[in-house]
Amino acid sequence: MKMSSLMPDVKEVLISSSEIQDKVRELGEIITRDYSGERLLLVGVLRGAVIVLGDLMRNIDLPCEIDFMDISSYGTGTSSSGVVRILKDLEEDITGRHVLVVEDIIDTGLTLSYLLRSLQARKPASLEICALLTKPSRRRVELDVKYLGFEVPDEFVVGYGLDYAGAYRNLPDICVLKPEVFAKA
Ligand code: 5GP
């Protein structure tokens, strides 16, 4: 693939596009096995999870639907506060459904634990999490993540769906930005 014109802002590539693709394929195969014979509903958390959800679902060989939630956490800048507001709820009724929530990254875990409480109350047949990335050193609540891509260090990452100030989601790799990019904001 041609090098992204965004690369001059990147300090370091943490996870390359090909490593991501291999992992997503592997996760898709495991999910296909685990949910064999079932119909799966993938729930993406807007907007960061859009890219991983799109790649993941093409690696799941089962009848499968998608739905999205949009939430805003009242965090400032690059950290989350755990106070979450649902901006867009699911279109589907998830009662009795097998629901797999797909997240880009779990940091403190506060956003997802709030979301899970809301989804669990609707009585799905099952409710599990698939997260591409996790920052274990930052976790503030216990979360059982059944399908996990990679652990990353406590650094703000962008690319493959993850943004900084709305930009960089289209970088194919998971990257750390140069400090001067934040200084400019
Ligand atoms: P949590 O509630 O787990 O602390 O925060 C989760 C959300 O914060 C993620 O879905 C993501 O939107 C955002 N987030 C956390 N860490 C990062 C990061 O390193 N980079 C980016 N771009 N967003 C992050």
Coordinates of N, CA and C and ligand atoms in Angstrom, one line a residue:
M1 N 0.9 -1.2 0.0 CA 0.0 0.0 0.0 C 0.9 1.3 0.0
K2 N 0.4 2.3 -0.7 CA 1.2 3.6 -0.8 C 1.2 4.2 0.7
M3 N 2.4 4.8 0.9 CA 2.5 5.4 2.3 C 1.5 6.5 2.5
S4 N 0.9 6.6 3.7 CA -0.1 7.6 4.0 C 0.6 9.0 4.1
S5 N -0.1 10.0 3.6 CA 0.4 11.4 3.6 C 0.4 11.9 5.1
L6 N -0.3 11.1 6.0 CA -0.3 11.5 7.4 C 0.9 11.1 8.2
M7 N 1.8 10.2 7.5 CA 2.9 9.7 8.2 C 3.9 10.7 8.8
P8 N 4.1 11.8 8.3 CA 5.0 12.8 8.9 C 4.6 13.2 10.3
D9 N 3.3 13.0 10.7 CA 2.8 13.4 12.0 C 3.0 12.2 13.0
V10 N 3.5 11.1 12.5 CA 3.6 9.8 13.3 C 5.0 9.7 13.9
K11 N 5.0 9.5 15.2 CA 6.3 9.2 15.9 C 6.7 7.8 15.8
E12 N 5.7 6.9 15.9 CA 6.0 5.5 15.9 C 4.8 4.6 15.5
V13 N 5.1 3.6 14.7 CA 4.0 2.6 14.4 C 4.1 1.5 15.5
L14 N 3.0 1.4 16.2 CA 3.0 0.4 17.3 C 2.5 -1.0 16.8
I15 N 1.5 -1.0 15.9 CA 1.0 -2.2 15.3 C 0.7 -2.0 13.8
S16 N 1.4 -2.8 13.0 CA 1.2 -2.5 11.6 C -0.1 -3.1 11.0
S17 N -0.5 -2.5 9.9 CA -1.7 -3.0 9.2 C -1.7 -4.5 9.0
S18 N -0.6 -5.1 8.6 CA -0.7 -6.5 8.4 C -0.8 -7.3 9.7
E19 N -0.2 -6.8 10.8 CA -0.4 -7.5 12.0 C -1.9 -7.4 12.4
I20 N -2.5 -6.2 12.2 CA -3.9 -6.0 12.6 C -4.8 -7.0 11.7
Q21 N -4.5 -7.1 10.4 CA -5.3 -7.9 9.6 C -5.2 -9.4 10.0
D22 N -4.0 -9.8 10.4 CA -3.8 -11.2 10.8 C -4.7 -11.5 12.1
K23 N -4.6 -10.5 13.0 CA -5.3 -10.7 14.3 C -6.8 -10.7 14.1
V24 N -7.3 -9.8 13.2 CA -8.7 -9.7 13.0 C -9.3 -11.0 12.3
R25 N -8.4 -11.6 11.4 CA -8.8 -12.8 10.8 C -8.9 -13.9 11.9
E26 N -7.9 -13.9 12.7 CA -7.9 -15.0 13.8 C -9.1 -14.8 14.7
L27 N -9.4 -13.6 15.1 CA -10.6 -13.3 16.0 C -11.8 -13.8 15.3
G28 N -11.9 -13.5 14.0 CA -13.1 -13.8 13.2 C -13.3 -15.4 13.2
E29 N -12.2 -16.1 13.1 CA -12.3 -17.5 13.0 C -12.8 -18.1 14.4
I30 N -12.2 -17.5 15.5 CA -12.6 -18.0 16.8 C -14.1 -17.7 17.1
I31 N -14.5 -16.5 16.7 CA -15.9 -16.1 16.9 C -16.8 -17.0 16.1
T32 N -16.4 -17.3 14.8 CA -17.2 -18.2 14.0 C -17.4 -19.5 14.7
R33 N -16.3 -20.0 15.3 CA -16.4 -21.3 16.0 C -17.3 -21.2 17.2
D34 N -17.1 -20.2 18.0 CA -17.8 -20.1 19.3 C -19.3 -19.9 19.1
Y35 N -19.7 -19.2 18.0 CA -21.2 -18.9 17.8 C -21.8 -19.9 16.7
S36 N -21.1 -21.0 16.5 CA -21.6 -21.9 15.4 C -23.1 -22.2 15.6
G37 N -23.8 -22.1 14.5 CA -25.2 -22.4 14.6 C -26.1 -21.3 15.0
E38 N -25.5 -20.1 15.5 CA -26.3 -19.0 16.0 C -26.3 -17.9 15.0
R39 N -27.2 -16.9 15.3 CA -27.2 -15.7 14.5 C -26.7 -14.6 15.4
L40 N -25.7 -13.9 14.9 CA -25.0 -12.9 15.8 C -25.3 -11.5 15.4
L41 N -25.4 -10.7 16.5 CA -25.6 -9.2 16.3 C -24.3 -8.5 16.8
L42 N -23.6 -7.9 15.9 CA -22.4 -7.1 16.2 C -22.9 -5.7 16.5
V43 N -22.5 -5.2 17.7 CA -22.8 -3.8 18.0 C -21.5 -3.0 18.1
G44 N -21.4 -2.0 17.2 CA -20.3 -1.2 17.1 C -20.5 0.1 17.9
V45 N -19.4 0.6 18.5 CA -19.5 1.8 19.2 C -18.9 2.9 18.3
L46 N -19.8 3.8 17.9 CA -19.3 4.9 17.0 C -18.3 5.8 17.7
R47 N -17.3 6.4 17.1 CA -17.2 6.1 15.7 C -16.0 5.2 15.5
G48 N -15.1 5.1 16.5 CA -13.8 4.4 16.3 C -13.9 3.0 15.9
A49 N -15.0 2.3 16.3 CA -15.1 0.8 16.0 C -15.5 0.5 14.6
V50 N -15.8 1.5 13.8 CA -16.4 1.2 12.5 C -15.4 0.4 11.6
I51 N -14.2 0.7 11.7 CA -13.2 0.1 10.8 C -13.0 -1.4 11.2
V52 N -12.7 -1.6 12.5 CA -12.5 -3.0 13.0 C -13.8 -3.8 12.8
L53 N -14.9 -3.2 13.0 CA -16.2 -4.0 12.8 C -16.3 -4.4 11.4
G54 N -16.0 -3.5 10.5 CA -16.1 -3.8 9.0 C -15.2 -4.9 8.6
D55 N -14.0 -4.9 9.1 CA -13.0 -6.0 8.8 C -13.4 -7.3 9.5
L56 N -13.8 -7.1 10.8 CA -14.1 -8.3 11.6 C -15.3 -9.1 11.0
M57 N -16.3 -8.4 10.6 CA -17.5 -9.1 10.1 C -17.3 -9.9 8.8
R58 N -16.3 -9.4 8.0 CA -16.0 -10.1 6.8 C -15.2 -11.4 7.1
N59 N -14.7 -11.5 8.3 CA -14.0 -12.7 8.8 C -14.9 -13.6 9.6
I60 N -16.2 -13.3 9.8 CA -17.1 -14.1 10.5 C -18.0 -14.9 9.5
D61 N -17.9 -16.2 9.5 CA -18.7 -17.0 8.5 C -19.9 -17.5 9.2
L62 N -20.8 -16.6 9.5 CA -22.1 -16.9 10.2 C -23.2 -15.9 9.7
P63 N -24.5 -16.2 9.8 CA -25.5 -15.1 9.6 C -25.2 -14.1 10.7
C64 N -25.1 -12.8 10.2 CA -24.6 -11.8 11.2 C -25.2 -10.4 10.8
E65 N -25.6 -9.7 11.8 CA -26.1 -8.4 11.5 C -25.3 -7.4 12.3
I66 N -25.4 -6.1 11.9 CA -24.7 -5.1 12.7 C -25.7 -4.0 13.1
D67 N -25.3 -3.3 14.2 CA -26.0 -2.2 14.7 C -25.0 -1.3 15.4
F68 N -25.4 0.0 15.7 CA -24.4 0.9 16.2 C -25.0 1.7 17.4
M69 N -24.1 2.1 18.3 CA -24.5 3.1 19.3 C -23.5 4.2 19.2
D70 N -24.0 5.4 19.5 CA -23.1 6.5 19.6 C -23.2 7.1 21.0
I71 N -22.1 7.2 21.7 CA -22.1 7.7 23.0 C -21.1 8.8 23.1
S72 N -21.3 9.7 24.1 CA -20.3 10.7 24.3 C -19.9 10.5 25.8
S73 N -18.6 10.4 26.0 CA -18.1 10.4 27.4 C -17.7 11.9 27.6
Y74 N -18.0 12.4 28.8 CA -17.7 13.8 29.1 C -16.3 14.0 29.4
G75 N -15.4 13.2 28.8 CA -13.9 13.4 29.0 C -13.5 14.7 28.3
T76 N -12.3 15.2 28.8 CA -11.8 16.3 28.1 C -10.5 15.8 27.4
G77 N -10.2 16.3 26.2 CA -9.0 16.0 25.5 C -8.8 14.5 25.3
T78 N -7.8 13.9 25.9 CA -7.5 12.5 25.6 C -7.8 11.6 26.7
S79 N -8.7 12.0 27.7 CA -9.0 11.0 28.8 C -10.5 11.0 29.0
S80 N -11.0 9.9 29.5 CA -12.4 9.7 29.6 C -12.8 9.9 31.1
S81 N -14.1 10.3 31.3 CA -14.5 10.6 32.7 C -15.4 9.5 33.3
G82 N -15.9 8.6 32.4 CA -16.8 7.6 32.8 C -18.3 8.0 32.9
V83 N -18.5 9.3 32.7 CA -19.9 9.8 32.6 C -20.3 9.7 31.2
V84 N -21.3 8.9 30.8 CA -21.6 8.6 29.5 C -23.0 9.0 29.1
R85 N -23.2 9.5 27.9 CA -24.5 9.8 27.5 C -24.8 9.1 26.2
I86 N -25.9 8.5 26.0 CA -26.2 7.8 24.8 C -26.8 8.8 23.8
L87 N -26.0 9.0 22.7 CA -26.4 10.0 21.7 C -27.3 9.3 20.6
K88 N -27.0 8.0 20.3 CA -27.8 7.3 19.4 C -27.9 5.9 19.9
D89 N -29.1 5.4 20.1 CA -29.3 4.0 20.6 C -29.4 3.0 19.5
L90 N -29.4 1.8 19.8 CA -29.6 0.7 18.8 C -30.9 0.8 18.1
E91 N -30.9 0.3 16.8 CA -32.2 0.3 16.1 C -32.9 -1.1 16.4
E92 N -32.1 -2.1 16.8 CA -32.6 -3.4 17.0 C -33.0 -3.6 18.4
D93 N -34.0 -4.5 18.6 CA -34.4 -5.0 20.0 C -33.4 -6.2 20.2
I94 N -32.6 -6.1 21.3 CA -31.6 -7.2 21.5 C -32.1 -8.3 22.4
T95 N -33.3 -8.2 22.9 CA -33.9 -9.2 23.8 C -33.7 -10.6 23.1
G96 N -33.1 -11.5 23.8 CA -33.0 -12.9 23.3 C -31.9 -13.1 22.2
R97 N -31.2 -12.0 21.9 CA -30.2 -12.1 20.8 C -28.8 -12.3 21.3
H98 N -27.9 -12.9 20.5 CA -26.5 -13.1 20.8 C -25.8 -11.8 20.4
V99 N -25.4 -11.0 21.4 CA -24.8 -9.7 21.1 C -23.3 -9.7 21.4
L100 N -22.6 -9.2 20.4 CA -21.1 -9.0 20.6 C -20.8 -7.6 20.4
V101 N -20.4 -6.9 21.4 CA -20.0 -5.5 21.3 C -18.6 -5.4 20.8
V102 N -18.4 -4.6 19.8 CA -17.1 -4.4 19.2 C -16.6 -3.0 19.5
E103 N -15.4 -3.0 20.1 CA -14.8 -1.7 20.5 C -13.4 -1.6 19.9
D104 N -13.0 -0.3 19.7 CA -11.7 -0.1 19.2 C -10.7 -0.3 20.3
I105 N -10.9 0.4 21.4 CA -9.9 0.4 22.5 C -10.6 0.5 23.9
I106 N -10.1 -0.2 24.8 CA -10.6 -0.1 26.2 C -9.4 0.5 27.0
D107 N -9.8 1.6 27.6 CA -8.7 2.4 28.3 C -9.1 2.2 29.8
T108 N -9.8 3.1 30.4 CA -10.2 2.9 31.8 C -11.3 1.8 31.9
G109 N -12.0 1.6 30.9 CA -13.1 0.6 30.9 C -14.4 1.2 31.3
L110 N -14.4 2.5 31.7 CA -15.6 3.1 32.2 C -16.7 3.2 31.2
T111 N -16.4 3.6 30.0 CA -17.4 3.8 28.9 C -18.1 2.4 28.7
L112 N -17.3 1.4 28.5 CA -17.8 0.1 28.1 C -18.6 -0.5 29.3
S113 N -18.2 -0.3 30.5 CA -18.9 -0.9 31.6 C -20.3 -0.2 31.7
Y114 N -20.4 1.1 31.5 CA -21.7 1.7 31.5 C -22.6 1.2 30.3
L115 N -22.0 1.0 29.2 CA -22.7 0.5 28.0 C -23.2 -0.9 28.2
L116 N -22.4 -1.7 28.8 CA -22.8 -3.1 29.1 C -24.0 -3.2 30.1
R117 N -23.9 -2.3 31.1 CA -25.1 -2.3 32.0 C -26.4 -2.0 31.3
S118 N -26.3 -1.0 30.4 CA -27.5 -0.6 29.6 C -27.9 -1.8 28.7
L119 N -27.0 -2.5 28.1 CA -27.4 -3.6 27.2 C -27.9 -4.8 27.9
Q120 N -27.2 -5.1 29.1 CA -27.6 -6.3 29.8 C -29.1 -6.2 30.3
A121 N -29.5 -4.9 30.6 CA -30.8 -4.7 31.1 C -31.9 -5.1 30.1
R122 N -31.5 -5.1 28.8 CA -32.4 -5.5 27.8 C -32.5 -7.0 27.5
K123 N -31.9 -7.8 28.4 CA -32.0 -9.2 28.4 C -31.6 -9.9 27.0
P124 N -30.4 -9.7 26.6 CA -29.9 -10.5 25.4 C -29.7 -11.9 25.8
A125 N -29.6 -12.8 24.8 CA -29.3 -14.2 25.1 C -27.9 -14.4 25.6
S126 N -27.0 -13.6 25.0 CA -25.6 -13.5 25.5 C -25.1 -12.1 25.2
L127 N -24.1 -11.7 25.9 CA -23.5 -10.4 25.7 C -21.9 -10.5 26.0
E128 N -21.2 -10.3 24.9 CA -19.7 -10.5 25.1 C -19.0 -9.2 24.4
I129 N -17.7 -9.1 24.7 CA -17.0 -8.0 24.2 C -15.8 -8.4 23.3
C130 N -15.7 -7.7 22.2 CA -14.5 -7.9 21.3 C -13.8 -6.5 21.2
A131 N -12.6 -6.4 21.7 CA -11.9 -5.2 21.6 C -10.6 -5.4 20.9
L132 N -10.3 -4.5 19.9 CA -9.1 -4.6 19.2 C -7.9 -4.3 20.1
L133 N -8.0 -3.3 21.0 CA -6.9 -2.9 21.8 C -7.3 -2.7 23.3
T134 N -6.4 -2.9 24.2 CA -6.6 -2.6 25.6 C -5.4 -2.0 26.2
K135 N -5.6 -1.1 27.1 CA -4.5 -0.5 27.9 C -4.6 -1.0 29.3
P136 N -4.1 -2.2 29.6 CA -4.4 -2.7 31.0 C -3.9 -1.9 32.1
S137 N -2.9 -1.1 31.9 CA -2.3 -0.3 33.1 C -3.3 0.8 33.5
R138 N -4.3 1.1 32.6 CA -5.2 2.2 32.9 C -6.5 1.8 33.4
R139 N -6.8 0.5 33.5 CA -8.1 -0.1 33.8 C -8.6 0.4 35.2
R140 N -9.8 0.9 35.3 CA -10.3 1.3 36.6 C -11.5 0.4 37.0
V141 N -12.1 -0.3 36.0 CA -13.2 -1.3 36.4 C -12.9 -2.6 35.7
E142 N -13.3 -3.7 36.4 CA -13.1 -5.0 35.9 C -14.0 -5.3 34.7
L143 N -13.4 -5.8 33.6 CA -14.2 -6.1 32.4 C -13.8 -7.4 31.9
D144 N -14.7 -8.3 31.5 CA -14.4 -9.6 31.0 C -14.4 -9.4 29.5
V145 N -13.2 -9.3 28.9 CA -13.1 -9.1 27.4 C -12.8 -10.5 26.8
K146 N -13.8 -11.0 26.2 CA -13.7 -12.4 25.7 C -12.7 -12.5 24.4
Y147 N -12.8 -11.5 23.6 CA -12.0 -11.5 22.3 C -11.2 -10.2 22.3
L148 N -9.9 -10.4 22.4 CA -9.0 -9.3 22.5 C -7.9 -9.3 21.4
G149 N -7.6 -8.2 20.8 CA -6.6 -8.1 19.8 C -5.2 -7.9 20.4
F150 N -4.9 -6.7 20.9 CA -3.6 -6.4 21.4 C -3.6 -5.6 22.6
E151 N -2.6 -5.8 23.5 CA -2.4 -4.8 24.6 C -1.4 -3.7 24.1
V152 N -1.8 -2.5 24.5 CA -0.9 -1.4 24.1 C -0.4 -0.7 25.4
P153 N 0.7 0.0 25.4 CA 1.2 0.7 26.6 C 0.3 2.0 26.8
D154 N 0.5 2.6 27.9 CA -0.3 3.8 28.2 C 0.2 5.0 27.4
E155 N -0.2 5.0 26.1 CA 0.1 6.1 25.2 C -1.2 6.3 24.4
F156 N -1.4 7.5 24.0 CA -2.5 7.9 23.2 C -2.3 7.4 21.7
V157 N -3.1 6.5 21.2 CA -2.8 5.9 19.9 C -3.9 6.4 18.9
V158 N -3.5 6.4 17.6 CA -4.5 6.8 16.6 C -4.3 5.8 15.4
G159 N -5.2 5.8 14.5 CA -5.2 5.0 13.3 C -6.2 3.8 13.4
Y160 N -6.5 3.2 12.3 CA -7.4 2.1 12.2 C -8.7 2.4 12.9
G161 N -9.2 3.6 12.7 CA -10.5 4.0 13.3 C -10.3 4.9 14.5
L162 N -9.2 4.9 15.1 CA -9.0 5.8 16.3 C -8.5 7.2 15.8
D163 N -9.1 8.2 16.5 CA -8.8 9.5 16.0 C -8.1 10.4 17.1
Y164 N -7.5 11.5 16.6 CA -7.2 12.6 17.5 C -7.8 13.8 16.9
A165 N -8.7 14.4 17.6 CA -9.4 15.6 17.2 C -10.1 15.3 15.8
G166 N -10.6 14.1 15.7 CA -11.4 13.8 14.5 C -10.6 13.3 13.3
A167 N -9.3 13.5 13.4 CA -8.4 13.1 12.3 C -7.7 11.8 12.6
Y168 N -7.0 11.3 11.6 CA -6.1 10.1 11.6 C -6.8 8.7 11.7
R169 N -8.1 8.7 11.6 CA -8.8 7.4 11.6 C -8.4 6.5 10.4
N170 N -8.1 7.2 9.3 CA -7.8 6.4 8.1 C -6.3 6.0 8.0
L171 N -5.5 6.2 9.0 CA -4.2 5.6 9.0 C -4.4 4.1 9.1
P172 N -3.7 3.3 8.3 CA -3.9 1.8 8.3 C -3.3 1.1 9.5
D173 N -2.3 1.8 10.1 CA -1.6 1.2 11.3 C -2.0 1.9 12.6
I174 N -1.8 1.2 13.7 CA -2.0 1.8 15.0 C -0.7 2.6 15.4
C175 N -0.8 3.9 15.6 CA 0.4 4.8 15.7 C 0.3 5.7 16.9
V176 N 1.5 6.2 17.3 CA 1.6 7.2 18.3 C 2.0 8.5 17.5
L177 N 1.4 9.6 17.8 CA 1.7 10.8 17.2 C 2.9 11.6 17.8
K178 N 3.5 12.4 17.0 CA 4.6 13.2 17.5 C 4.1 14.3 18.5
P179 N 4.8 14.6 19.6 CA 4.3 15.5 20.6 C 3.9 16.9 20.0
E180 N 4.5 17.3 18.9 CA 4.2 18.6 18.4 C 2.8 18.7 17.8
V181 N 2.3 17.5 17.4 CA 0.9 17.5 16.8 C -0.1 17.9 17.9
F182 N 0.1 17.4 19.2 CA -0.8 17.8 20.3 C -0.6 19.3 20.6
A183 N 0.7 19.7 20.6 CA 1.0 21.1 20.9 C 0.3 22.1 20.0
K184 N 0.1 21.7 18.8 CA -0.5 22.6 17.8 C -2.0 22.8 18.1
A185 N -2.6 21.8 18.7 CA -4.1 21.8 18.9 C -4.6 22.9 19.8
Ligands
5GP1 P1 -12.5 4.3 28.5 O1 -13.9 4.7 29.0 O2 -12.3 2.9 28.4 O3 -11.5 5.0 29.4 O4 -12.4 5.0 27.1 C1 -12.7 4.4 26.0 C2 -12.8 5.3 24.8 O5 -11.8 6.4 24.9 C3 -12.4 4.6 23.5 O6 -13.6 4.0 22.9 C4 -11.8 5.7 22.7 O7 -12.9 6.4 22.1 C5 -11.2 6.6 23.7 N1 -9.8 6.3 23.9 C6 -9.2 5.8 24.9 N2 -7.8 5.6 24.7 C7 -7.6 6.1 23.5 C8 -6.4 6.3 22.7 O8 -5.3 5.9 23.0 N3 -6.6 6.8 21.5 C9 -7.8 7.2 21.0 N4 -7.9 7.8 19.8 N5 -8.9 7.1 21.7 C10 -8.8 6.6 23.0

